[in-house]
């Protein structure tokens, strides 16, 4: 039986269950909490455990935490996993705002970066004993810049060396998912091993079908970020694609976080009231059913597709 690296150790893919494929336990701006007294660690752990208990009570058993390497705090995630019992898969990889250390001008090669990602997957992240189970990479509105391309290629190389899946961040409006696929293809990647993320920010089914027709899964993974697109519109798009037979190629998530320092903690629920882990079980799934999506299609998007994404394994 295939296994996936999780925070609590190797996990049989058949035990993944209802999986949210793009979430975050903690997202922190690098260097802030180490230098200013802004972070009450124990209080944040308690809050995170509560949020994970709440979502587990709704039938969710696994979260894929796609926090990039320079924003993560694996000991924090370990503690939250130990206290909540939720299954969490963490990522290696870097964001589209490429740290100076990894830029072309640093003189460090793509292979050097790929080796660091591989180490996170095969040996574990620093001395935490936790191994990454997925590779995250990102392309936003500026597109595939030279430095972003280096990270996409390093991610592809690390994927081919380890077999763990790739999951991306995109700016859907500029259709950069297709450009990511071009680079992955150029690196010899089987596109069915990739999730093109944040595709649910788009209602353009022609673009979305192109991504899936090339073999990839797409992440309808920002439910609750109403500022980008309302839940109604996101639901409508998923319903349309299910009607056309694409339930086997979509996964659902929120891109939400427990601790997320980009927005003030008091302000966040006021601006984005639906942006939390419970929105899909509480509101989105009932709305999809009302739109005519079958129970089998819901199971495909929440259970079967995540399992298939992690089940395909091996280097090549
Ligand atoms: Zn994210």
Tab-separated table of C-alpha atoms and ligand atoms in Angstrom:
chain	number	residue	atom	x	y	z
A	1	UNK	CA	0.000	0.000	0.000
A	2	UNK	CA	1.419	3.420	-0.929
A	3	UNK	CA	2.383	5.731	1.886
A	4	UNK	CA	2.596	9.495	2.193
A	5	UNK	CA	4.877	11.422	4.548
A	6	UNK	CA	2.743	13.092	7.219
A	7	UNK	CA	3.709	15.092	10.295
A	8	UNK	CA	2.954	12.095	12.509
A	9	UNK	CA	4.866	9.676	10.261
A	10	UNK	CA	4.157	7.588	7.161
A	11	UNK	CA	0.448	7.358	6.419
A	12	UNK	CA	-1.272	4.798	4.226
A	13	UNK	CA	-2.984	6.702	1.400
A	14	UNK	CA	-6.159	4.690	2.002
A	15	UNK	CA	-6.390	6.391	5.408
A	16	UNK	CA	-6.344	9.979	4.096
A	17	UNK	CA	-10.159	10.294	4.063
A	18	UNK	CA	-11.767	13.710	3.516
A	19	UNK	CA	-8.743	15.856	2.639
A	20	UNK	CA	-8.483	19.627	2.296
A	21	UNK	CA	-5.692	19.912	-0.277
A	22	UNK	CA	-4.510	23.512	0.249
A	23	UNK	CA	-4.537	24.971	3.749
A	24	UNK	CA	-2.071	26.424	6.240
A	25	UNK	CA	-1.545	25.838	9.953
A	26	UNK	CA	0.745	28.831	10.338
A	27	UNK	CA	1.945	31.467	7.876
A	28	UNK	CA	4.455	33.918	9.235
A	29	UNK	CA	6.500	36.675	7.644
A	30	UNK	CA	10.119	35.546	7.983
A	31	UNK	CA	12.122	37.182	10.730
A	32	UNK	CA	9.282	39.081	12.448
A	33	UNK	CA	8.498	36.936	15.484
A	34	UNK	CA	12.205	36.275	16.052
A	35	UNK	CA	12.831	40.006	16.405
A	36	UNK	CA	9.675	41.578	17.844
A	37	UNK	CA	7.445	40.491	20.762
A	38	UNK	CA	4.310	39.862	18.670
A	39	UNK	CA	3.747	36.106	18.952
A	40	UNK	CA	2.132	34.308	21.906
A	41	UNK	CA	3.120	30.782	20.915
A	42	UNK	CA	1.047	28.852	23.441
A	43	UNK	CA	-2.081	30.907	22.785
A	44	UNK	CA	-1.696	30.371	19.030
A	45	UNK	CA	-1.184	26.630	19.489
A	46	UNK	CA	-4.380	26.460	21.577
A	47	UNK	CA	-6.351	28.381	18.931
A	48	UNK	CA	-5.004	26.196	16.130
A	49	UNK	CA	-5.880	22.984	18.000
A	50	UNK	CA	-9.428	24.298	18.480
A	51	UNK	CA	-9.794	25.051	14.752
A	52	UNK	CA	-8.544	21.603	13.814
A	53	UNK	CA	-10.846	19.926	16.324
A	54	UNK	CA	-13.768	21.877	14.834
A	55	UNK	CA	-13.040	20.766	11.282
A	56	UNK	CA	-12.423	17.149	12.310
A	57	UNK	CA	-15.849	17.138	13.961
A	58	UNK	CA	-17.196	17.885	10.460
A	59	UNK	CA	-15.618	14.775	8.971
A	60	UNK	CA	-12.338	16.187	7.650
A	61	UNK	CA	-9.415	13.933	8.562
A	62	UNK	CA	-6.440	15.346	6.616
A	63	UNK	CA	-5.111	18.805	5.807
A	64	UNK	CA	-2.358	19.463	3.296
A	65	UNK	CA	-0.372	22.404	4.666
A	66	UNK	CA	1.180	24.137	1.656
A	67	UNK	CA	3.183	26.690	3.613
A	68	UNK	CA	6.460	27.418	1.825
A	69	UNK	CA	9.779	26.665	3.475
A	70	UNK	CA	10.757	30.157	4.632
A	71	UNK	CA	7.385	30.849	6.317
A	72	UNK	CA	6.899	27.566	8.155
A	73	UNK	CA	7.391	26.519	11.777
A	74	UNK	CA	7.386	22.733	11.816
A	75	UNK	CA	7.745	22.369	15.634
A	76	UNK	CA	4.550	24.489	15.943
A	77	UNK	CA	2.733	22.263	13.423
A	78	UNK	CA	3.993	19.130	15.219
A	79	UNK	CA	2.577	20.344	18.517
A	80	UNK	CA	-0.799	21.174	16.953
A	81	UNK	CA	-0.958	17.774	15.237
A	82	UNK	CA	-0.064	15.957	18.475
A	83	UNK	CA	-2.823	17.754	20.396
A	84	UNK	CA	-5.562	17.596	17.745
A	85	UNK	CA	-4.964	14.194	16.149
A	86	UNK	CA	-5.602	15.615	12.689
A	87	UNK	CA	-3.471	14.225	9.841
A	88	UNK	CA	-1.299	16.909	8.251
A	89	UNK	CA	0.982	16.661	5.219
A	90	UNK	CA	3.534	19.497	4.983
A	91	UNK	CA	5.324	20.880	1.945
A	92	UNK	CA	8.747	21.855	0.787
A	93	UNK	CA	9.258	24.592	-1.813
A	94	UNK	CA	9.309	28.373	-2.129
A	95	UNK	CA	6.974	31.233	-3.045
A	96	UNK	CA	6.988	33.393	-6.205
A	97	UNK	CA	8.544	36.263	-4.238
A	98	UNK	CA	11.912	34.559	-4.456
A	99	UNK	CA	14.237	35.141	-1.481
A	100	UNK	CA	17.576	36.684	-2.514
A	101	UNK	CA	19.354	33.516	-1.398
A	102	UNK	CA	17.749	31.522	-4.223
A	103	UNK	CA	17.865	34.077	-7.054
A	104	UNK	CA	19.928	33.622	-10.226
A	105	UNK	CA	22.292	36.400	-9.135
A	106	UNK	CA	23.257	34.357	-6.052
A	107	UNK	CA	25.182	32.021	-8.330
A	108	UNK	CA	23.400	29.022	-6.772
A	109	UNK	CA	22.165	26.478	-9.293
A	110	UNK	CA	18.723	24.988	-9.871
A	111	UNK	CA	20.161	21.598	-8.865
A	112	UNK	CA	21.377	23.066	-5.557
A	113	UNK	CA	17.809	24.235	-4.802
A	114	UNK	CA	16.291	20.915	-5.943
A	115	UNK	CA	18.665	19.050	-3.596
A	116	UNK	CA	17.404	21.099	-0.619
A	117	UNK	CA	13.808	20.203	-1.513
A	118	UNK	CA	14.770	16.523	-1.909
A	119	UNK	CA	16.430	16.584	1.510
A	120	UNK	CA	13.195	17.868	3.111
A	121	UNK	CA	11.367	14.918	1.551
A	122	UNK	CA	13.834	12.073	2.056
A	123	UNK	CA	15.752	13.010	5.247
A	124	UNK	CA	13.316	15.392	6.936
A	125	UNK	CA	13.034	19.111	7.642
A	126	UNK	CA	16.034	20.276	9.705
A	127	UNK	CA	16.104	18.153	12.885
A	128	UNK	CA	12.304	17.874	13.339
A	129	UNK	CA	12.033	14.313	12.038
A	130	UNK	CA	9.142	15.499	9.841
A	131	UNK	CA	9.370	14.728	6.131
A	132	UNK	CA	7.650	16.836	3.483
A	133	UNK	CA	5.006	14.980	1.458
A	134	UNK	CA	4.384	17.474	-1.350
A	135	UNK	CA	6.239	20.178	-3.294
A	136	UNK	CA	4.813	23.698	-3.483
A	137	UNK	CA	5.753	26.231	-6.152
A	138	UNK	CA	4.215	29.504	-7.194
A	139	UNK	CA	3.701	31.866	-10.107
A	140	UNK	CA	1.736	35.079	-9.666
A	141	UNK	CA	0.809	38.107	-11.761
A	142	UNK	CA	4.415	38.940	-12.800
A	143	UNK	CA	4.459	35.546	-14.529
A	144	UNK	CA	7.353	33.179	-15.057
A	145	UNK	CA	10.274	35.468	-14.288
A	146	UNK	CA	13.822	34.110	-14.451
A	147	UNK	CA	13.861	33.456	-10.693
A	148	UNK	CA	10.372	31.925	-10.648
A	149	UNK	CA	11.362	29.645	-13.531
A	150	UNK	CA	14.361	28.415	-11.520
A	151	UNK	CA	12.042	27.413	-8.673
A	152	UNK	CA	9.563	25.710	-11.028
A	153	UNK	CA	12.418	23.705	-12.550
A	154	UNK	CA	13.890	22.875	-9.117
A	155	UNK	CA	10.425	21.712	-7.994
A	156	UNK	CA	10.067	19.538	-11.109
A	157	UNK	CA	13.504	17.982	-10.523
A	158	UNK	CA	12.747	17.297	-6.852
A	159	UNK	CA	9.426	15.746	-7.891
A	160	UNK	CA	11.070	13.451	-10.440
A	161	UNK	CA	13.725	12.438	-7.902
A	162	UNK	CA	11.252	11.600	-5.129
A	163	UNK	CA	7.850	10.994	-6.721
A	164	UNK	CA	5.960	13.248	-4.297
A	165	UNK	CA	3.318	15.400	-6.022
A	166	UNK	CA	3.598	19.068	-6.988
A	167	UNK	CA	0.962	21.613	-5.963
A	168	UNK	CA	1.088	25.170	-7.225
A	169	UNK	CA	-0.051	28.707	-6.529
A	170	UNK	CA	-1.177	30.616	-9.619
A	171	UNK	CA	-2.647	33.938	-10.649
A	172	UNK	CA	-5.585	32.367	-12.493
A	173	UNK	CA	-6.660	35.560	-14.279
A	174	UNK	CA	-3.431	35.601	-16.297
A	175	UNK	CA	-3.656	31.853	-17.006
A	176	UNK	CA	-0.158	31.179	-15.676
A	177	UNK	CA	-1.181	27.587	-14.875
A	178	UNK	CA	-0.590	26.750	-18.538
A	179	UNK	CA	2.909	28.253	-18.370
A	180	UNK	CA	3.675	26.169	-15.279
A	181	UNK	CA	2.547	23.085	-17.191
A	182	UNK	CA	4.855	24.050	-20.116
A	183	UNK	CA	7.863	24.134	-17.787
A	184	UNK	CA	6.918	20.936	-15.981
A	185	UNK	CA	6.489	19.212	-19.360
A	186	UNK	CA	9.858	20.525	-20.483
A	187	UNK	CA	11.342	18.929	-17.331
A	188	UNK	CA	9.716	15.593	-18.224
A	189	UNK	CA	7.022	15.747	-15.546
A	190	UNK	CA	3.848	13.667	-15.896
A	191	UNK	CA	1.246	16.462	-15.588
A	192	UNK	CA	-1.207	14.134	-13.855
A	193	UNK	CA	1.111	14.320	-10.829
A	194	UNK	CA	0.476	18.081	-10.459
A	195	UNK	CA	-2.278	20.150	-8.907
A	196	UNK	CA	-2.584	23.586	-10.533
A	197	UNK	CA	-3.733	25.623	-7.565
A	198	UNK	CA	-5.977	28.647	-7.115
A	199	UNK	CA	-7.715	27.727	-10.366
A	200	UNK	CA	-11.003	28.304	-8.556
A	201	UNK	CA	-10.302	32.059	-8.631
A	202	UNK	CA	-11.336	31.847	-12.300
A	203	UNK	CA	-14.801	31.287	-13.789
A	204	UNK	CA	-13.316	30.746	-17.252
A	205	UNK	CA	-14.156	27.100	-17.865
A	206	UNK	CA	-12.301	27.105	-21.188
A	207	UNK	CA	-9.032	27.847	-19.349
A	208	UNK	CA	-9.819	25.398	-16.558
A	209	UNK	CA	-10.624	22.570	-18.982
A	210	UNK	CA	-7.363	23.188	-20.844
A	211	UNK	CA	-5.439	22.592	-17.584
A	212	UNK	CA	-7.344	19.375	-16.857
A	213	UNK	CA	-7.271	18.119	-20.453
A	214	UNK	CA	-3.469	18.196	-20.221
A	215	UNK	CA	-3.800	15.761	-17.306
A	216	UNK	CA	-3.434	17.917	-14.199
A	217	UNK	CA	-5.768	18.252	-11.262
A	218	UNK	CA	-6.985	21.763	-10.493
A	219	UNK	CA	-7.365	23.311	-7.045
A	220	UNK	CA	-10.774	24.906	-6.450
A	221	UNK	CA	-9.048	25.896	-3.295
A	222	UNK	CA	-9.906	29.405	-2.164
A	223	UNK	CA	-13.472	28.997	-0.930
A	224	UNK	CA	-14.104	31.836	1.499
A	225	UNK	CA	-11.823	34.402	-0.150
A	226	UNK	CA	-14.862	36.350	-1.294
A	227	UNK	CA	-12.790	39.414	-2.134
A	228	UNK	CA	-11.386	37.532	-5.141
A	229	UNK	CA	-14.551	35.645	-6.052
A	230	UNK	CA	-17.766	34.940	-4.133
A	231	UNK	CA	-18.725	31.462	-2.947
A	232	UNK	CA	-21.749	31.503	-5.322
A	233	UNK	CA	-19.521	32.047	-8.340
A	234	UNK	CA	-16.986	29.442	-7.173
A	235	UNK	CA	-19.776	26.928	-6.612
A	236	UNK	CA	-21.317	27.693	-10.019
A	237	UNK	CA	-17.998	26.944	-11.739
A	238	UNK	CA	-17.522	23.612	-9.934
A	239	UNK	CA	-21.128	22.633	-10.754
A	240	UNK	CA	-20.571	23.434	-14.433
A	241	UNK	CA	-17.357	21.392	-14.584
A	242	UNK	CA	-18.935	18.463	-12.725
A	243	UNK	CA	-21.742	18.524	-15.316
A	244	UNK	CA	-19.134	18.204	-18.028
A	245	UNK	CA	-17.490	15.218	-16.356
A	246	UNK	CA	-14.522	16.866	-14.610
A	247	UNK	CA	-15.213	15.833	-10.987
A	248	UNK	CA	-12.298	13.379	-11.263
A	249	UNK	CA	-9.879	16.266	-11.793
A	250	UNK	CA	-10.822	18.820	-9.100
A	251	UNK	CA	-9.951	19.159	-5.417
A	252	UNK	CA	-11.579	21.517	-2.894
A	253	UNK	CA	-9.977	23.700	-0.221
A	254	UNK	CA	-9.892	27.187	1.350
A	255	UNK	CA	-6.235	28.333	1.430
A	256	UNK	CA	-7.129	29.371	4.996
A	257	UNK	CA	-4.835	29.366	8.006
A	258	UNK	CA	-4.932	29.160	11.796
A	259	UNK	CA	-2.179	31.713	12.397
A	260	UNK	CA	-1.798	33.993	9.376
A	261	UNK	CA	0.200	37.160	10.001
A	262	UNK	CA	-0.487	38.981	6.716
A	263	UNK	CA	-3.753	40.353	8.114
A	264	UNK	CA	-4.460	41.527	11.641
A	265	UNK	CA	-6.158	38.713	13.567
A	266	UNK	CA	-9.099	40.903	14.664
A	267	UNK	CA	-9.674	42.286	11.193
A	268	UNK	CA	-9.595	38.996	9.286
A	269	UNK	CA	-13.054	37.608	10.287
A	270	UNK	CA	-14.604	41.011	9.586
A	271	UNK	CA	-13.187	41.276	6.070
A	272	UNK	CA	-13.389	37.584	5.162
A	273	UNK	CA	-16.041	35.974	7.420
A	274	UNK	CA	-16.189	32.709	5.429
A	275	UNK	CA	-12.445	32.166	5.239
A	276	UNK	CA	-11.983	29.228	7.595
A	277	UNK	CA	-11.687	25.432	7.452
A	278	UNK	CA	-15.408	24.797	8.149
A	279	UNK	CA	-16.787	26.671	5.136
A	280	UNK	CA	-16.613	23.698	2.712
A	281	UNK	CA	-18.312	21.147	5.003
A	282	UNK	CA	-20.850	23.671	6.354
A	283	UNK	CA	-21.771	25.721	3.275
A	284	UNK	CA	-20.025	24.704	0.050
A	285	UNK	CA	-20.950	21.004	-0.066
A	286	UNK	CA	-24.664	21.713	0.592
A	287	UNK	CA	-24.562	24.392	-2.137
A	288	UNK	CA	-22.890	22.003	-4.597
A	289	UNK	CA	-25.546	19.376	-3.888
A	290	UNK	CA	-28.258	21.939	-4.431
A	291	UNK	CA	-26.641	22.708	-7.772
A	292	UNK	CA	-26.967	19.063	-8.778
A	293	UNK	CA	-23.524	17.670	-7.860
A	294	UNK	CA	-23.918	14.028	-6.790
A	295	UNK	CA	-22.612	12.426	-3.592
A	296	UNK	CA	-20.197	10.382	-5.745
A	297	UNK	CA	-18.803	13.543	-7.310
A	298	UNK	CA	-18.378	15.161	-3.869
A	299	UNK	CA	-16.529	12.048	-2.682
A	300	UNK	CA	-14.343	12.159	-5.789
A	301	UNK	CA	-13.279	15.763	-5.107
A	302	UNK	CA	-12.802	15.426	-1.338
A	303	UNK	CA	-11.590	11.830	-0.823
A	304	UNK	CA	-10.738	9.902	-4.005
A	305	UNK	CA	-8.791	12.579	-5.904
A	306	UNK	CA	-6.550	13.492	-2.927
A	307	UNK	CA	-5.832	9.775	-2.480
A	308	UNK	CA	-5.048	9.366	-6.201
A	309	UNK	CA	-2.735	12.391	-6.114
A	310	UNK	CA	-0.645	10.853	-3.309
A	311	UNK	CA	-1.033	7.256	-4.488
A	312	UNK	CA	0.941	7.725	-7.690
A	313	UNK	CA	4.514	7.364	-6.462
A	314	UNK	CA	8.083	6.754	-7.488
A	315	UNK	CA	10.938	8.622	-9.153
A	316	UNK	CA	11.261	8.678	-12.933
B	1	LIG	ZN1	-1.788	28.945	0.208
